[in-house]
mmCIF file of C-alpha atoms in Angstrom:
data_model
loop_
_atom_site.group_PDB
_atom_site.id
_atom_site.type_symbol
_atom_site.label_atom_id
_atom_site.label_comp_id
_atom_site.label_asym_id
_atom_site.label_seq_id
_atom_site.Cartn_x
_atom_site.Cartn_y
_atom_site.Cartn_z
ATOM 1 C CA MET A 1 176.661 -45.936 83.373
ATOM 2 C CA LYS A 2 175.114 -49.614 82.248
ATOM 3 C CA CYS A 3 176.633 -50.305 78.742
ATOM 4 C CA LEU A 4 174.246 -51.252 76.365
ATOM 5 C CA PHE A 5 175.956 -53.867 74.316
ATOM 6 C CA THR A 6 176.349 -57.684 75.117
ATOM 7 C CA PRO A 7 179.356 -59.831 74.812
ATOM 8 C CA ALA A 8 177.042 -61.016 71.988
ATOM 9 C CA ASP A 9 175.972 -57.907 70.396
ATOM 10 C CA ARG A 10 179.471 -56.659 70.406
ATOM 11 C CA PHE A 11 180.489 -59.789 68.445
ATOM 12 C CA VAL A 12 177.774 -59.656 66.020
ATOM 13 C CA LYS A 13 178.948 -55.881 65.630
ATOM 14 C CA ARG A 14 182.668 -56.899 65.190
ATOM 15 C CA MET A 15 181.698 -59.297 62.118
ATOM 16 C CA THR A 16 179.730 -56.877 60.278
ATOM 17 C CA GLU A 17 182.661 -54.517 60.310
ATOM 18 C CA THR A 18 184.995 -57.106 59.242
ATOM 19 C CA GLN A 19 184.813 -58.902 55.842
ATOM 20 C CA THR A 20 186.612 -61.966 55.023
ATOM 21 C CA VAL A 21 186.385 -62.723 51.156
ATOM 22 C CA ILE A 22 188.098 -66.316 50.314
ATOM 23 C CA ARG A 23 189.094 -66.759 47.021
ATOM 24 C CA PRO A 24 190.223 -69.733 45.243
ATOM 25 C CA GLU A 25 194.190 -69.879 44.627
ATOM 26 C CA LYS A 26 195.138 -69.457 40.987
ATOM 27 C CA GLY A 27 198.436 -70.411 38.455
ATOM 28 C CA ILE A 28 201.182 -71.479 40.279
ATOM 29 C CA MET A 29 200.077 -70.717 43.941
ATOM 30 C CA ARG A 30 197.858 -73.863 43.853
ATOM 31 C CA LEU A 31 200.810 -76.752 43.921
ATOM 32 C CA ASN A 32 201.625 -76.946 47.177
ATOM 33 C CA LEU A 33 204.293 -79.300 47.084
ATOM 34 C CA GLY A 34 204.671 -79.617 50.877
ATOM 35 C CA GLU A 35 201.156 -81.141 50.420
ATOM 36 C CA ILE A 36 202.185 -83.597 48.248
ATOM 37 C CA LEU A 37 204.878 -84.771 50.591
ATOM 38 C CA ARG A 38 202.865 -84.991 53.714
ATOM 39 C CA HIS A 39 200.267 -87.686 51.734
ATOM 40 C CA TRP A 40 203.801 -89.717 51.107
ATOM 41 C CA GLU A 41 201.922 -92.481 52.793
ATOM 42 C CA LEU A 42 199.213 -92.321 50.440
ATOM 43 C CA LEU A 43 201.495 -92.597 47.479
ATOM 44 C CA PHE A 44 202.848 -95.430 48.577
ATOM 45 C CA PHE A 45 199.371 -96.670 49.116
ATOM 46 C CA PHE A 46 198.394 -95.906 45.643
ATOM 47 C CA ILE A 47 201.559 -97.948 44.274
ATOM 48 C CA TRP A 48 201.072 -100.741 45.997
ATOM 49 C CA LYS A 49 196.883 -101.325 44.988
ATOM 50 C CA GLU A 50 197.887 -100.674 41.338
ATOM 51 C CA ILE A 51 200.924 -103.634 41.794
ATOM 52 C CA LYS A 52 197.921 -105.624 43.382
ATOM 53 C CA VAL A 53 195.100 -105.348 41.156
ATOM 54 C CA ARG A 54 197.857 -105.539 38.145
ATOM 55 C CA TYR A 55 198.993 -108.933 39.201
ATOM 56 C CA LYS A 56 196.412 -110.511 41.344
ATOM 57 C CA GLN A 57 195.088 -114.051 40.020
ATOM 58 C CA THR A 58 197.156 -113.838 37.611
ATOM 59 C CA VAL A 59 199.014 -117.203 36.877
ATOM 60 C CA LEU A 60 202.475 -115.918 36.545
ATOM 61 C CA GLY A 61 202.016 -112.633 38.785
ATOM 62 C CA ILE A 62 205.000 -110.604 39.275
ATOM 63 C CA GLY A 63 206.408 -112.986 36.477
ATOM 64 C CA TRP A 64 204.910 -110.760 34.027
ATOM 65 C CA ALA A 65 207.414 -107.992 34.925
ATOM 66 C CA LEU A 66 210.214 -109.910 33.820
ATOM 67 C CA LEU A 67 208.706 -111.893 30.855
ATOM 68 C CA GLN A 68 207.271 -108.642 29.048
ATOM 69 C CA PRO A 69 210.423 -106.866 27.803
ATOM 70 C CA LEU A 70 212.574 -110.762 27.947
ATOM 71 C CA ILE A 71 209.655 -110.992 25.115
ATOM 72 C CA GLN A 72 210.355 -107.913 23.242
ATOM 73 C CA MET A 73 214.128 -108.773 22.983
ATOM 74 C CA ILE A 74 213.645 -112.210 21.563
ATOM 75 C CA ILE A 75 211.121 -110.999 18.711
ATOM 76 C CA PHE A 76 213.508 -107.539 18.255
ATOM 77 C CA SER A 77 216.587 -109.480 18.183
ATOM 78 C CA ILE A 78 214.864 -112.217 15.378
ATOM 79 C CA LEU A 79 213.474 -109.524 13.403
ATOM 80 C CA PHE A 80 216.197 -106.900 13.949
ATOM 81 C CA GLY A 81 219.288 -108.821 14.209
ATOM 82 C CA ARG A 82 219.274 -111.762 12.966
ATOM 83 C CA LEU A 83 216.528 -111.094 9.733
ATOM 84 C CA MET A 84 217.004 -107.529 9.099
ATOM 85 C CA LYS A 85 220.903 -107.520 9.755
ATOM 86 C CA VAL A 86 220.427 -104.404 12.246
ATOM 87 C CA PRO A 87 224.577 -102.915 13.054
ATOM 88 C CA SER A 88 224.369 -103.271 17.001
ATOM 89 C CA GLN A 89 228.122 -101.871 17.782
ATOM 90 C CA ASN A 90 229.650 -105.127 17.813
ATOM 91 C CA ILE A 91 227.639 -105.695 20.753
ATOM 92 C CA PRO A 92 225.552 -109.419 20.844
ATOM 93 C CA TYR A 93 222.326 -108.150 19.369
ATOM 94 C CA PRO A 94 219.913 -109.475 22.173
ATOM 95 C CA ILE A 95 221.899 -107.343 25.282
ATOM 96 C CA PHE A 96 222.232 -104.383 22.793
ATOM 97 C CA VAL A 97 218.326 -104.237 22.468
ATOM 98 C CA TYR A 98 217.641 -104.920 25.860
ATOM 99 C CA SER A 99 219.861 -102.165 27.120
ATOM 100 C CA ALA A 100 217.359 -99.872 25.615
ATOM 101 C CA LEU A 101 214.152 -101.914 26.156
ATOM 102 C CA LEU A 102 214.879 -100.974 29.928
ATOM 103 C CA PRO A 103 214.165 -97.457 29.894
ATOM 104 C CA TRP A 104 211.754 -98.084 27.109
ATOM 105 C CA THR A 105 209.363 -100.155 29.134
ATOM 106 C CA PHE A 106 209.318 -97.775 31.476
ATOM 107 C CA PHE A 107 208.707 -94.930 29.316
ATOM 108 C CA SER A 108 205.418 -96.925 27.853
ATOM 109 C CA SER A 109 204.256 -98.616 30.804
ATOM 110 C CA ALA A 110 204.323 -94.873 32.829
ATOM 111 C CA MET A 111 202.499 -93.439 29.864
ATOM 112 C CA THR A 112 200.296 -96.269 29.480
ATOM 113 C CA LEU A 113 198.939 -96.190 33.111
ATOM 114 C CA CYS A 114 198.891 -92.491 33.385
ATOM 115 C CA ASN A 115 196.417 -92.170 30.336
ATOM 116 C CA HIS A 116 194.194 -93.897 32.427
ATOM 117 C CA ALA A 117 194.912 -93.023 35.778
ATOM 118 C CA VAL A 118 192.561 -90.347 36.528
ATOM 119 C CA MET A 119 189.283 -92.540 35.239
ATOM 120 C CA ASN A 120 190.879 -95.197 37.633
ATOM 121 C CA HIS A 121 190.338 -93.116 40.638
ATOM 122 C CA ALA A 122 187.338 -91.519 39.621
ATOM 123 C CA GLY A 123 185.163 -93.035 42.579
ATOM 124 C CA LEU A 124 187.929 -91.648 44.701
ATOM 125 C CA ILE A 125 188.089 -87.991 43.307
ATOM 126 C CA ARG A 126 184.481 -87.384 43.440
ATOM 127 C CA LYS A 127 184.023 -88.130 47.436
ATOM 128 C CA VAL A 128 187.050 -87.166 49.342
ATOM 129 C CA TRP A 129 189.888 -84.487 48.826
ATOM 130 C CA PHE A 130 193.752 -85.266 48.362
ATOM 131 C CA PRO A 131 196.621 -83.867 46.238
ATOM 132 C CA ARG A 132 195.599 -85.077 42.529
ATOM 133 C CA LEU A 133 198.921 -84.907 41.763
ATOM 134 C CA LEU A 134 199.623 -87.842 43.554
ATOM 135 C CA ILE A 135 197.419 -89.716 40.896
ATOM 136 C CA PRO A 136 200.660 -89.285 37.846
ATOM 137 C CA LEU A 137 202.810 -89.972 40.369
ATOM 138 C CA SER A 138 201.619 -93.351 41.582
ATOM 139 C CA ALA A 139 201.359 -94.054 37.998
ATOM 140 C CA VAL A 140 205.042 -93.419 37.347
ATOM 141 C CA GLY A 141 205.966 -95.350 40.637
ATOM 142 C CA THR A 142 204.071 -98.560 39.397
ATOM 143 C CA ALA A 143 206.035 -98.581 36.268
ATOM 144 C CA TRP A 144 209.283 -97.830 38.206
ATOM 145 C CA PHE A 145 208.581 -101.255 40.440
ATOM 146 C CA ASP A 146 208.375 -103.325 36.843
ATOM 147 C CA PHE A 147 211.526 -101.492 35.663
ATOM 148 C CA LEU A 148 213.471 -102.691 38.933
ATOM 149 C CA ALA A 149 212.289 -106.123 37.942
ATOM 150 C CA ALA A 150 213.001 -106.214 34.504
ATOM 151 C CA LEU A 151 216.494 -104.373 35.875
ATOM 152 C CA VAL A 152 217.527 -107.658 37.843
ATOM 153 C CA VAL A 153 217.454 -109.703 34.374
ATOM 154 C CA LEU A 154 219.597 -107.318 32.529
ATOM 155 C CA PHE A 155 222.476 -108.864 35.094
ATOM 156 C CA GLY A 156 221.528 -112.547 34.130
ATOM 157 C CA LEU A 157 221.875 -111.718 29.921
ATOM 158 C CA MET A 158 225.300 -109.806 30.631
ATOM 159 C CA TRP A 159 226.746 -112.742 32.443
ATOM 160 C CA PHE A 160 225.135 -115.261 29.324
ATOM 161 C CA SER A 161 226.395 -112.621 26.757
ATOM 162 C CA GLY A 162 229.812 -112.120 28.033
ATOM 163 C CA VAL A 163 229.485 -108.490 28.799
ATOM 164 C CA ALA A 164 231.551 -107.570 31.620
ATOM 165 C CA ILE A 165 229.863 -105.712 34.718
ATOM 166 C CA THR A 166 231.839 -102.655 35.613
ATOM 167 C CA TRP A 167 231.562 -99.483 37.334
ATOM 168 C CA ASN A 168 230.187 -97.534 34.553
ATOM 169 C CA LEU A 169 226.851 -99.051 35.740
ATOM 170 C CA LEU A 170 226.723 -96.717 38.461
ATOM 171 C CA ALA A 171 225.983 -93.622 36.040
ATOM 172 C CA LEU A 172 222.151 -95.373 35.341
ATOM 173 C CA LEU A 173 221.368 -93.635 38.868
ATOM 174 C CA PRO A 174 220.962 -90.079 37.837
ATOM 175 C CA LEU A 175 219.592 -91.701 34.630
ATOM 176 C CA ILE A 176 217.081 -93.242 36.438
ATOM 177 C CA VAL A 177 216.204 -90.000 38.161
ATOM 178 C CA ALA A 178 216.385 -88.228 34.730
ATOM 179 C CA GLU A 179 213.569 -90.739 33.500
ATOM 180 C CA ILE A 180 211.283 -90.312 36.950
ATOM 181 C CA LEU A 181 211.551 -86.690 36.232
ATOM 182 C CA LEU A 182 210.383 -86.720 32.804
ATOM 183 C CA LEU A 183 207.917 -89.337 32.878
ATOM 184 C CA THR A 184 206.492 -87.019 35.887
ATOM 185 C CA GLY A 185 206.407 -84.169 33.358
ATOM 186 C CA ILE A 186 205.122 -85.680 30.617
ATOM 187 C CA GLY A 187 202.519 -88.141 32.204
ATOM 188 C CA SER A 188 201.183 -85.357 34.331
ATOM 189 C CA PHE A 189 200.341 -83.929 31.241
ATOM 190 C CA ILE A 190 199.003 -86.833 29.406
ATOM 191 C CA ALA A 191 196.709 -87.649 32.642
ATOM 192 C CA GLY A 192 195.414 -83.894 32.845
ATOM 193 C CA LEU A 193 194.633 -84.009 28.664
ATOM 194 C CA SER A 194 193.086 -87.524 28.628
ATOM 195 C CA ALA A 195 190.878 -86.997 31.937
ATOM 196 C CA THR A 196 189.883 -83.456 30.033
ATOM 197 C CA TYR A 197 189.565 -84.794 26.326
ATOM 198 C CA ARG A 198 188.523 -87.993 26.176
ATOM 199 C CA ASP A 199 189.887 -88.455 22.590
ATOM 200 C CA PHE A 200 193.756 -88.431 24.065
ATOM 201 C CA ARG A 201 192.800 -91.961 25.893
ATOM 202 C CA HIS A 202 192.879 -93.666 22.137
ATOM 203 C CA ILE A 203 195.461 -91.490 20.656
ATOM 204 C CA VAL A 204 197.727 -91.787 23.168
ATOM 205 C CA PRO A 205 198.663 -95.820 22.742
ATOM 206 C CA PHE A 206 198.980 -94.930 18.808
ATOM 207 C CA GLY A 207 201.821 -92.244 20.003
ATOM 208 C CA ILE A 208 203.725 -94.110 22.215
ATOM 209 C CA GLN A 209 203.961 -97.203 18.974
ATOM 210 C CA ILE A 210 205.761 -94.695 16.874
ATOM 211 C CA TRP A 211 207.535 -92.754 19.190
ATOM 212 C CA MET A 212 209.514 -96.094 19.800
ATOM 213 C CA PHE A 213 210.474 -95.817 16.079
ATOM 214 C CA LEU A 214 212.032 -92.442 16.576
ATOM 215 C CA THR A 215 214.186 -93.755 19.604
ATOM 216 C CA PRO A 216 217.379 -95.473 19.221
ATOM 217 C CA VAL A 217 215.704 -98.521 20.972
ATOM 218 C CA ILE A 218 216.075 -101.098 18.033
ATOM 219 C CA TYR A 219 219.148 -99.401 16.112
ATOM 220 C CA PRO A 220 221.904 -97.338 17.172
ATOM 221 C CA ALA A 221 221.674 -93.457 17.075
ATOM 222 C CA SER A 222 224.990 -93.626 14.763
ATOM 223 C CA ILE A 223 222.148 -94.807 12.155
ATOM 224 C CA VAL A 224 221.042 -90.740 11.663
ATOM 225 C CA GLY A 225 223.442 -88.714 9.394
ATOM 226 C CA GLU A 226 225.070 -85.921 11.262
ATOM 227 C CA ARG A 227 223.171 -83.802 9.275
ATOM 228 C CA HIS A 228 219.805 -84.857 11.220
ATOM 229 C CA GLN A 229 221.481 -85.569 14.642
ATOM 230 C CA TRP A 230 220.202 -82.495 16.235
ATOM 231 C CA LEU A 231 216.675 -83.115 15.095
ATOM 232 C CA PHE A 232 217.084 -86.819 16.482
ATOM 233 C CA ASN A 233 218.023 -85.273 19.676
ATOM 234 C CA LEU A 234 215.087 -83.210 20.192
ATOM 235 C CA ASN A 235 213.109 -86.355 21.488
ATOM 236 C CA PRO A 236 214.070 -86.556 25.097
ATOM 237 C CA MET A 237 214.031 -90.026 25.377
ATOM 238 C CA THR A 238 217.336 -90.264 22.703
ATOM 239 C CA GLY A 239 219.543 -89.140 25.512
ATOM 240 C CA ILE A 240 218.327 -90.994 28.045
ATOM 241 C CA VAL A 241 217.960 -94.418 25.932
ATOM 242 C CA ASN A 242 221.540 -93.332 24.773
ATOM 243 C CA GLY A 243 222.375 -93.152 28.606
ATOM 244 C CA PHE A 244 221.203 -96.396 29.462
ATOM 245 C CA ARG A 245 223.559 -98.270 26.738
ATOM 246 C CA ALA A 246 226.170 -96.515 27.469
ATOM 247 C CA ALA A 247 226.107 -97.330 30.741
ATOM 248 C CA ILE A 248 225.267 -100.645 30.883
ATOM 249 C CA LEU A 249 227.546 -101.840 27.653
ATOM 250 C CA ASN A 250 230.794 -99.489 29.033
ATOM 251 C CA LEU A 251 230.477 -97.161 25.701
ATOM 252 C CA PRO A 252 231.121 -93.458 25.087
ATOM 253 C CA PRO A 253 228.261 -91.455 25.824
ATOM 254 C CA ASP A 254 226.354 -89.312 23.497
ATOM 255 C CA TRP A 255 226.756 -85.868 25.785
ATOM 256 C CA ASN A 256 225.127 -84.017 23.010
ATOM 257 C CA ALA A 257 221.569 -86.152 23.513
ATOM 258 C CA LEU A 258 222.146 -86.386 26.565
ATOM 259 C CA GLY A 259 222.319 -82.340 27.102
ATOM 260 C CA SER A 260 219.200 -82.526 24.891
ATOM 261 C CA SER A 261 217.034 -84.574 27.125
ATOM 262 C CA LEU A 262 218.358 -82.427 30.395
ATOM 263 C CA GLY A 263 217.275 -79.184 28.766
ATOM 264 C CA ALA A 264 213.759 -81.201 27.444
ATOM 265 C CA ILE A 265 213.206 -82.262 31.132
ATOM 266 C CA CYS A 266 213.745 -78.662 32.390
ATOM 267 C CA ILE A 267 210.781 -78.055 30.379
ATOM 268 C CA LEU A 268 208.549 -80.440 30.472
ATOM 269 C CA LEU A 269 208.598 -81.386 33.851
ATOM 270 C CA PRO A 270 206.967 -77.947 35.301
ATOM 271 C CA VAL A 271 204.683 -77.402 32.465
ATOM 272 C CA GLY A 272 203.331 -80.947 32.568
ATOM 273 C CA VAL A 273 202.881 -80.363 36.626
ATOM 274 C CA LEU A 274 201.482 -77.019 35.789
ATOM 275 C CA TYR A 275 199.246 -78.158 33.228
ATOM 276 C CA PHE A 276 197.555 -81.061 35.838
ATOM 277 C CA ASN A 277 197.373 -78.327 38.566
ATOM 278 C CA ARG A 278 195.471 -76.505 36.051
ATOM 279 C CA VAL A 279 192.641 -78.780 34.974
ATOM 280 C CA GLU A 280 192.369 -80.710 37.818
ATOM 281 C CA THR A 281 189.658 -78.809 39.692
ATOM 282 C CA GLN A 282 187.654 -80.022 36.123
ATOM 283 C CA PHE A 283 187.902 -83.644 37.166
ATOM 284 C CA ALA A 284 184.827 -84.135 39.375
ATOM 285 C CA ASP A 285 182.790 -83.069 36.359
ATOM 286 C CA ARG A 286 184.578 -84.547 33.682
ATOM 287 C CA ILE A 287 184.612 -88.182 34.650
#
């Protein structure tokens, strides 16, 4: 008996009987970290492009990454060290304030870059697909490059100020990793927030200035009384800045502040990344 159905007919029949529904992934399932790792070359390209754009056609070039914290240190030393006599734990005030300016400048630069990161990649976002989380990650990576340049200056200042270089400096490595994780969390949150609500592009710079005065950059953390120390430690940058200062100047670490910062990182990192992951689908329509 001859078959009445051709192969094409059987294929059409099978397709009509089988229904495949494609739905967008929701919530945490859309966060594919493996995909981000596979695009590591694109991440390095974004960082390299941002560094090139920042220092191209400038007279001093990369020298600006060295000058910015140095100029801040000189101004703070004159105002707060010489004129206002802010205590510095018997350490020369310039090196005292520079040891805190290192992590703080890293933080403020990364936040400023994350604030405009999505808009800076608007043309690319509209045209091609790539893991959007690379945008805040590249902003943190660019700020990290400036941080490394400023770190070189630190050793010259330590030699000039007569501060001994000890093995405690090795403690900077986990502190740097902790700060990068913190910046990734807060930076992702700010990048998503600024792309969704444009008012935040103006609020963030103002907030960073206030945040600096709430962080023990120009004064020691001990200036705050024990009664309010727990409130002071809620600032995640307090433990990071104190840790940098303790590692560089061979001071006893403040474990309470450091523990609070690590706890804050455990909360802010997933919250910031998941928020960015949730709003990234709206970027092409909003920018």
